[in-house]
Amino acid sequence: MVKKLQTVRSCTVVSPTNLALIKYWGKRDASKLNLPLNSSVSVTLDTNDLRTTTTAYLMDSKPEVDCDRLWVNGKEVSIGETPRTKIVMEEIRRASGETRTFYVVSVNSFPTAAGLASSAAGYAAMVFALAKLCGIDADARRTDLSRIARMGSGSASRSMFGGVVAWNMGVRPDGEDSLAEQICDVRHFREDELHAVICVASDTKKHVSSTSGMSTSVATSLLLKHRADTIVPARFEEMKTAVRAKDFDTIFTLTMRDSNQFHACCLDTYPPIFYMTDVSRAVVRLVEQLNEKPFAPRFAYTFDAGPNAVIFCRTGSDARELLEVLLEVFPPSAADVRSDGGFEFVRGRSRRSRAEARGEAVSGLQKSTISLDARRAHEGEISYFFHTGVGQGVRIVEEEGCALDLPSQV
Ligand code: DP6
């Protein structure tokens, strides 16, 4: 194979994942436009704790055939088999007039299998890095770019911004008004405000993907139609107002009720889809127990298309207190501690190994406020926790030009 030196320019970005407070579920147009049935609202998570890092390369050659390439977590992914990547790359070329070849290398700091919306972070990163390389002022055009990210994955449109973000469903058939906008940036919250604890359930069973689940729900659930036509329009406005006012009572109550309604729509889908499991329901019951007043909750659970609970907390000290309780109810099993004591059981802001977590769970039992039968009732049922908070949108961390020694055929 003949090698030649290619000049390339590269751009590296870090991109956050986001968690929906008002869920996007259902498409009104499942074509390449990927238009939603309802508007949604999400919190962008801190990239210090969970992030996708993506480097995009603009090669010094024109593609004679399709020769864009993509690597995710060290493995090459065939672009022919990921039509949405192809769509995103074509849209960037159309918007910028660029004709050269793209290489994209993407790595998640969290396990893809954890079901933590890696597609949201991944597509937002790809769009932002490619746009910048193609001469688009990505920072100034986040709303425009959310249109392209949406075609990769709907929730990716919201990772363009930090803080709290709304994705307006829009009404135009061409989707030009189906865009994300920032409701408030990360500085709207004090340093210690709005934390999240993610409970990664040990259930690693494959579940129905969001895309296919949505399509069955749209085809069969009358409840989803009612939700999209009647409930979400009012709830979307109410949530935006509550976020601007930092009215945590309303934000948290709506978050839990919206998650419950989304999962009710999944149950109303025929055949039904079950994303929540017994472990998920045990987390709900625990949060209900901790929230003494249902309409002034301290904590808010929410679940996406999988069994993992995300629990929002008003402050960091609430999150730390919650973690103590969670470790009592869902400690790692003794066998897991023996097999790998160094395994990080709490990740992100309150790191603890399995051995530390189990030690604390045992010593916490004496001062525990939770009922006796709940303690250690779910030992070994959560694989690990993440403690994180609200963060910034996708951003550039490095830009450079370099020469790569590449086989000429690639
Ligand atoms: C339950 O954005 O993954 O997490 O547009 O088909 O890629 P596609 O779906 P995706 O769906 C996310 C669904 C959800 C709710 C949400 O994030 O709003």
Coordinates of C-alpha atoms and ligand atoms in Angstrom, one line a residue:
M1 CA 0.0 0.0 0.0
V2 CA 1.5 3.3 -1.1
K3 CA 1.7 5.9 1.7
K4 CA 1.5 9.7 1.2
L5 CA 1.5 12.6 3.5
Q6 CA -1.9 14.3 3.9
T7 CA -2.3 17.7 5.4
V8 CA -5.3 17.7 7.7
R9 CA -7.0 20.2 10.0
S10 CA -8.6 19.0 13.2
C11 CA -10.9 20.2 15.8
T12 CA -11.6 18.6 19.2
V13 CA -14.7 19.3 21.2
V14 CA -16.2 18.0 24.5
S15 CA -19.9 17.5 24.5
P16 CA -22.4 16.9 27.3
T17 CA -25.2 14.5 27.6
N18 CA -28.6 15.9 28.7
L19 CA -31.5 14.6 30.8
A20 CA -35.1 15.5 29.8
L21 CA -37.4 17.1 32.4
I22 CA -40.2 17.1 29.8
K23 CA -39.7 14.1 27.6
Y24 CA -39.5 13.9 23.8
W25 CA -41.4 10.8 22.8
G26 CA -42.8 10.3 19.4
K27 CA -42.0 11.7 15.9
R28 CA -44.4 13.6 13.7
D29 CA -41.9 13.0 10.8
A30 CA -39.6 10.1 11.1
S31 CA -37.8 10.9 7.8
K32 CA -34.3 12.4 7.8
L33 CA -35.8 15.6 9.3
N34 CA -36.5 13.7 12.6
L35 CA -39.3 16.0 13.8
P36 CA -40.8 15.5 17.2
L37 CA -44.5 15.1 18.2
N38 CA -44.0 17.4 21.2
S39 CA -41.6 20.0 22.6
S40 CA -39.2 19.0 25.4
V41 CA -37.0 20.5 28.1
S42 CA -33.7 19.2 29.4
V43 CA -30.9 19.8 31.8
T44 CA -27.4 19.7 30.4
L45 CA -25.0 17.7 32.5
D46 CA -21.5 18.6 33.6
T47 CA -18.8 17.4 31.1
N48 CA -16.3 17.1 34.0
D49 CA -18.3 14.1 35.1
L50 CA -19.8 12.7 31.9
R51 CA -18.6 13.6 28.4
T52 CA -18.0 12.7 24.8
T53 CA -14.7 13.9 23.4
T54 CA -14.7 14.1 19.6
T55 CA -11.9 15.0 17.2
A56 CA -13.0 15.7 13.6
Y57 CA -10.5 15.8 10.8
L58 CA -10.8 17.6 7.5
M59 CA -8.7 15.7 5.1
D60 CA -6.8 17.3 2.3
S61 CA -8.6 15.3 -0.4
K62 CA -11.9 15.2 -2.1
P63 CA -14.0 12.1 -1.7
E64 CA -14.2 10.4 -5.1
V65 CA -16.4 7.7 -3.5
D66 CA -17.9 7.7 0.0
C67 CA -14.8 7.8 2.1
D68 CA -15.8 9.6 5.3
R69 CA -14.9 7.5 8.3
L70 CA -16.0 7.3 12.0
W71 CA -14.6 5.6 15.0
V72 CA -16.5 5.3 18.3
N73 CA -14.7 4.2 21.5
G74 CA -11.8 2.8 19.5
K75 CA -13.8 0.8 17.0
E76 CA -14.5 1.9 13.4
V77 CA -18.2 2.1 12.7
S78 CA -19.3 1.8 9.1
I79 CA -21.0 5.0 7.9
G80 CA -23.0 3.0 5.5
E81 CA -24.6 1.3 8.5
T82 CA -25.4 4.5 10.4
P83 CA -27.6 6.5 8.0
R84 CA -28.0 9.3 10.5
T85 CA -24.2 10.0 10.5
K86 CA -24.3 10.2 6.7
I87 CA -27.3 12.6 6.9
V88 CA -25.4 14.8 9.4
M89 CA -22.3 14.9 7.3
E90 CA -24.2 15.8 4.2
E91 CA -26.1 18.6 6.0
I92 CA -22.8 20.1 7.2
R93 CA -21.4 20.0 3.6
R94 CA -24.6 21.6 2.3
A95 CA -24.5 24.4 4.9
S96 CA -20.8 25.1 4.4
G97 CA -20.1 24.3 0.8
E98 CA -17.1 22.1 2.0
T99 CA -16.3 19.1 -0.3
R100 CA -13.4 17.4 1.4
T101 CA -13.4 14.2 3.3
F102 CA -14.3 13.9 7.1
Y103 CA -12.8 11.6 9.7
V104 CA -14.5 11.6 13.1
V105 CA -13.1 10.0 16.2
S106 CA -15.3 9.9 19.3
V107 CA -14.8 8.6 22.8
N108 CA -17.3 8.5 25.7
S109 CA -16.1 8.9 29.3
F110 CA -18.9 6.7 30.4
P111 CA -19.9 3.2 29.4
T112 CA -22.1 3.3 26.3
A113 CA -24.1 0.4 27.6
A114 CA -25.1 2.5 30.7
G115 CA -28.0 4.0 28.6
L116 CA -26.9 7.6 29.4
A117 CA -28.0 9.2 26.1
S118 CA -24.6 8.8 24.5
S119 CA -26.2 9.5 21.1
A120 CA -27.1 13.0 22.3
A121 CA -23.6 13.9 23.3
G122 CA -22.1 12.1 20.3
Y123 CA -24.1 13.8 17.5
A124 CA -23.9 17.2 19.2
A125 CA -20.1 16.8 19.2
M126 CA -19.9 15.6 15.6
V127 CA -22.0 18.5 14.3
F128 CA -20.1 21.1 16.3
A129 CA -16.6 19.9 15.4
L130 CA -17.4 19.4 11.7
A131 CA -19.2 22.8 11.5
K132 CA -16.2 24.6 13.0
L133 CA -13.8 22.8 10.7
C134 CA -15.9 23.8 7.7
G135 CA -15.7 27.5 8.6
I136 CA -19.1 27.9 10.3
D137 CA -19.0 30.1 13.4
A138 CA -20.3 27.2 15.5
D139 CA -20.4 29.2 18.8
A140 CA -22.6 31.9 17.3
R141 CA -24.8 29.5 15.5
R142 CA -25.8 26.9 18.1
T143 CA -29.5 27.2 17.4
D144 CA -28.9 26.6 13.6
L145 CA -26.7 23.7 14.4
S146 CA -29.3 22.2 16.7
R147 CA -31.3 21.7 13.4
I148 CA -28.5 19.4 12.1
A149 CA -27.9 17.7 15.4
R150 CA -31.6 16.9 15.6
M151 CA -31.3 14.9 12.4
G152 CA -28.6 12.7 14.1
S153 CA -30.7 12.2 17.2
G154 CA -33.5 14.3 18.5
S155 CA -32.1 14.8 22.0
A156 CA -28.7 15.8 20.5
S157 CA -30.3 19.2 19.5
R158 CA -30.5 20.1 23.2
S159 CA -26.8 19.3 24.0
M160 CA -25.8 22.4 21.9
F161 CA -26.5 24.5 25.0
G162 CA -25.6 24.4 28.6
G163 CA -27.9 25.0 31.6
V164 CA -31.6 24.3 30.9
V165 CA -32.6 23.9 27.2
A166 CA -35.9 23.8 25.4
W167 CA -36.4 22.0 22.0
N168 CA -39.3 23.7 20.3
M169 CA -41.2 21.2 18.2
G170 CA -42.0 23.7 15.5
V171 CA -44.9 23.5 13.1
R172 CA -43.3 23.8 9.6
P173 CA -43.2 20.6 7.5
D174 CA -39.6 21.3 6.5
G175 CA -38.6 21.4 10.2
E176 CA -36.8 24.8 10.0
D177 CA -38.5 25.9 13.2
S178 CA -37.8 22.7 15.1
L179 CA -34.9 24.1 17.0
A180 CA -33.3 24.1 20.5
E181 CA -33.0 27.3 22.6
Q182 CA -31.4 28.0 25.9
I183 CA -33.8 28.8 28.7
C184 CA -31.1 29.7 31.2
D185 CA -27.4 29.2 31.2
V186 CA -25.4 27.4 33.9
R187 CA -24.8 30.6 35.9
H188 CA -28.5 30.8 36.6
F189 CA -27.8 28.2 39.3
R190 CA -25.5 28.8 42.3
E191 CA -22.4 26.5 42.3
D192 CA -24.0 24.1 44.7
E193 CA -27.4 24.1 43.2
L194 CA -29.1 21.5 41.0
H195 CA -27.2 18.2 41.3
A196 CA -28.1 14.8 39.8
V197 CA -27.5 11.3 41.0
I198 CA -27.7 8.6 38.3
C199 CA -28.4 5.1 39.4
V200 CA -27.1 2.6 36.8
A201 CA -29.1 -0.5 37.3
S202 CA -27.3 -3.8 36.9
D203 CA -30.0 -4.9 34.4
T204 CA -28.0 -5.0 31.2
K205 CA -30.7 -6.6 29.2
K206 CA -31.2 -5.1 25.7
H207 CA -34.3 -3.0 25.6
V208 CA -36.3 -1.4 22.8
S209 CA -34.4 1.5 21.2
S210 CA -35.9 5.0 21.5
T211 CA -36.4 5.2 17.8
S212 CA -38.3 2.0 17.4
G213 CA -40.2 2.5 20.7
M214 CA -41.4 5.9 19.5
S215 CA -42.6 4.5 16.2
T216 CA -44.7 1.8 17.9
S217 CA -46.0 4.3 20.4
V218 CA -47.0 6.8 17.7
A219 CA -48.8 4.0 15.8
T220 CA -50.7 2.6 18.7
S221 CA -51.0 4.8 21.8
L222 CA -54.0 7.0 22.1
L223 CA -52.6 8.2 25.4
L224 CA -49.5 9.5 23.6
K225 CA -51.7 11.5 21.3
H226 CA -53.5 13.0 24.2
R227 CA -50.2 13.8 25.9
A228 CA -48.7 15.5 22.8
D229 CA -51.9 17.4 21.8
T230 CA -53.1 18.5 25.2
I231 CA -50.8 17.9 28.1
V232 CA -47.3 18.8 26.9
P233 CA -48.1 22.2 25.3
A234 CA -49.2 23.6 28.7
R235 CA -46.6 21.7 30.7
F236 CA -43.8 22.9 28.5
E237 CA -44.7 26.5 29.2
E238 CA -45.2 25.8 32.9
M239 CA -41.7 24.2 33.1
K240 CA -40.0 27.1 31.3
T241 CA -41.6 29.6 33.7
A242 CA -40.6 27.5 36.7
V243 CA -37.0 27.1 35.5
R244 CA -36.7 30.9 35.0
A245 CA -38.1 31.5 38.5
K246 CA -36.0 28.7 40.0
D247 CA -39.3 27.3 41.4
F248 CA -38.0 23.9 42.4
D249 CA -41.3 22.7 43.8
T250 CA -42.8 23.0 40.3
I251 CA -39.7 21.9 38.4
F252 CA -39.4 18.7 40.5
T253 CA -43.1 17.9 40.6
L254 CA -43.5 18.3 36.8
T255 CA -40.3 16.3 36.2
M256 CA -41.6 13.2 38.1
R257 CA -45.1 13.5 36.6
D258 CA -43.8 13.8 33.1
S259 CA -41.5 10.8 33.5
N260 CA -44.4 8.8 34.9
Q261 CA -46.6 9.9 32.0
F262 CA -44.0 8.9 29.4
H263 CA -43.8 5.4 30.9
A264 CA -47.6 5.3 31.1
C265 CA -47.5 5.9 27.3
C266 CA -45.0 3.1 26.9
L267 CA -47.4 0.8 28.8
D268 CA -50.3 2.0 26.6
T269 CA -48.2 1.2 23.5
Y270 CA -49.2 -2.1 21.9
P271 CA -47.4 -4.4 22.4
P272 CA -46.4 -2.6 25.6
I273 CA -42.9 -1.4 26.2
F274 CA -41.4 -1.8 29.7
Y275 CA -38.4 0.3 30.3
M276 CA -38.7 0.6 34.1
T277 CA -37.9 -2.5 36.1
D278 CA -38.4 -3.6 39.8
V279 CA -35.2 -1.8 40.6
S280 CA -36.5 1.4 39.0
R281 CA -39.7 1.1 41.0
A282 CA -37.7 0.5 44.2
V283 CA -35.9 3.8 43.6
V284 CA -39.2 5.6 43.0
R285 CA -40.6 4.3 46.3
L286 CA -37.5 5.4 48.1
V287 CA -37.6 8.9 46.6
E288 CA -41.3 9.1 47.6
Q289 CA -40.4 8.1 51.1
L290 CA -37.8 10.9 51.3
N291 CA -40.1 13.5 49.8
E292 CA -42.4 14.0 52.7
K293 CA -44.5 16.6 50.8
P294 CA -45.5 15.4 47.3
F295 CA -45.9 19.0 45.9
A296 CA -42.8 20.4 47.6
P297 CA -40.3 17.5 46.8
R298 CA -36.7 17.6 47.8
F299 CA -35.8 15.1 45.1
A300 CA -37.1 14.3 41.7
Y301 CA -36.7 11.0 39.8
T302 CA -36.9 10.6 36.1
F303 CA -36.3 7.7 33.7
D304 CA -35.5 7.6 30.0
A305 CA -35.8 4.6 27.7
G306 CA -34.1 2.3 30.2
P307 CA -34.2 1.2 33.8
N308 CA -31.7 3.7 35.2
A309 CA -33.1 6.3 37.6
V310 CA -31.8 9.9 37.6
I311 CA -32.6 11.7 40.8
F312 CA -32.3 15.5 40.7
C313 CA -31.5 17.2 44.0
R314 CA -31.8 20.9 44.9
T315 CA -28.3 21.2 46.3
G316 CA -25.0 19.3 46.6
S317 CA -25.6 18.6 50.3
D318 CA -29.0 17.1 49.4
A319 CA -27.2 14.9 46.8
R320 CA -24.6 13.7 49.4
E321 CA -27.4 12.9 51.9
L322 CA -29.3 11.1 49.2
L323 CA -26.2 9.0 48.3
E324 CA -25.9 7.9 51.9
V325 CA -29.4 6.6 51.8
L326 CA -28.9 5.0 48.4
L327 CA -25.8 3.2 49.6
E328 CA -27.8 1.8 52.5
V329 CA -30.5 0.5 50.3
F330 CA -28.5 -0.5 47.2
P331 CA -25.0 -1.3 48.5
P332 CA -22.7 -3.4 46.4
S333 CA -22.9 -7.1 47.3
A334 CA -20.1 -8.6 49.4
A335 CA -19.2 -10.9 46.5
D336 CA -18.8 -7.9 44.2
V337 CA -16.5 -6.2 46.7
R338 CA -14.4 -9.3 47.0
S339 CA -14.1 -9.7 43.2
D340 CA -13.0 -6.1 42.6
G341 CA -12.6 -3.9 45.7
G342 CA -11.2 -1.0 43.6
F343 CA -14.2 -0.7 41.2
E344 CA -15.5 2.8 41.3
F345 CA -19.0 2.4 42.8
V346 CA -19.8 6.2 43.1
R347 CA -18.4 8.2 40.1
G348 CA -18.2 11.8 39.3
R349 CA -18.3 14.2 42.3
S350 CA -18.4 11.8 45.3
R351 CA -16.1 9.0 44.3
R352 CA -16.1 5.8 46.3
S353 CA -14.9 2.3 45.6
R354 CA -17.2 -0.6 46.1
A355 CA -15.3 -1.5 49.3
E356 CA -15.7 2.1 50.7
A357 CA -19.4 2.2 49.6
R358 CA -20.1 -1.1 51.4
G359 CA -18.2 -0.1 54.5
E360 CA -20.2 3.1 54.7
A361 CA -23.5 1.3 54.0
V362 CA -22.8 -1.0 57.0
S363 CA -21.7 1.8 59.4
G364 CA -24.6 4.0 58.2
L365 CA -27.1 1.4 59.4
Q366 CA -26.9 2.5 63.0
K367 CA -27.9 6.2 62.3
S368 CA -30.2 5.3 59.5
T369 CA -33.5 7.2 59.1
I370 CA -35.0 4.7 56.7
S371 CA -37.2 1.9 57.7
L372 CA -35.5 -1.3 58.8
D373 CA -36.8 -3.5 56.1
A374 CA -35.6 -1.1 53.4
R375 CA -32.0 -1.3 54.5
R376 CA -29.8 -3.4 52.2
A377 CA -33.0 -4.7 50.7
H378 CA -31.6 -4.2 47.2
E379 CA -28.0 -5.2 47.7
G380 CA -26.2 -5.7 44.4
E381 CA -29.1 -4.3 42.3
I382 CA -27.3 -1.1 41.2
S383 CA -24.0 -1.5 39.3
Y384 CA -22.8 2.0 40.2
F385 CA -23.8 5.7 40.7
F386 CA -22.8 8.9 39.1
H387 CA -22.9 12.2 41.1
T388 CA -23.0 15.2 38.8
G389 CA -24.6 18.5 38.2
V390 CA -25.6 21.1 35.6
G391 CA -23.0 22.1 33.0
Q392 CA -22.2 23.9 29.7
G393 CA -23.0 23.0 26.2
V394 CA -20.7 21.4 23.6
R395 CA -17.4 23.4 23.2
I396 CA -14.1 23.4 21.4
V397 CA -11.0 22.4 23.4
E398 CA -8.4 22.3 20.6
E399 CA -7.9 23.3 17.0
E400 CA -4.8 22.5 14.9
G401 CA -3.4 21.7 11.5
C402 CA -1.1 18.7 11.1
A403 CA 0.3 16.2 8.6
L404 CA -0.8 12.5 8.8
D405 CA 1.0 9.6 7.2
L406 CA -1.9 7.7 5.6
P407 CA -2.3 5.0 3.1
S408 CA -3.3 6.7 -0.2
Q409 CA -6.3 4.4 -0.7
V410 CA -8.1 5.5 2.4
Ligands
DP6_1 C1 -36.7 9.0 26.4 O1 -33.1 11.4 21.1 O2 -32.5 9.0 21.5 O3 -34.6 10.0 26.3 O4 -34.3 11.0 17.9 O5 -34.8 8.6 17.7 O6 -32.5 9.4 18.3 P1 -34.0 9.6 18.4 O7 -34.3 9.5 19.9 P2 -33.6 10.0 21.2 O8 -34.8 9.9 22.2 C2 -34.7 10.3 23.5 C3 -35.9 9.8 24.3 C4 -35.9 10.1 25.8 C5 -36.5 11.4 26.2 C6 -35.7 12.6 25.9 O9 -34.4 12.6 26.0 O10 -36.3 13.7 25.7

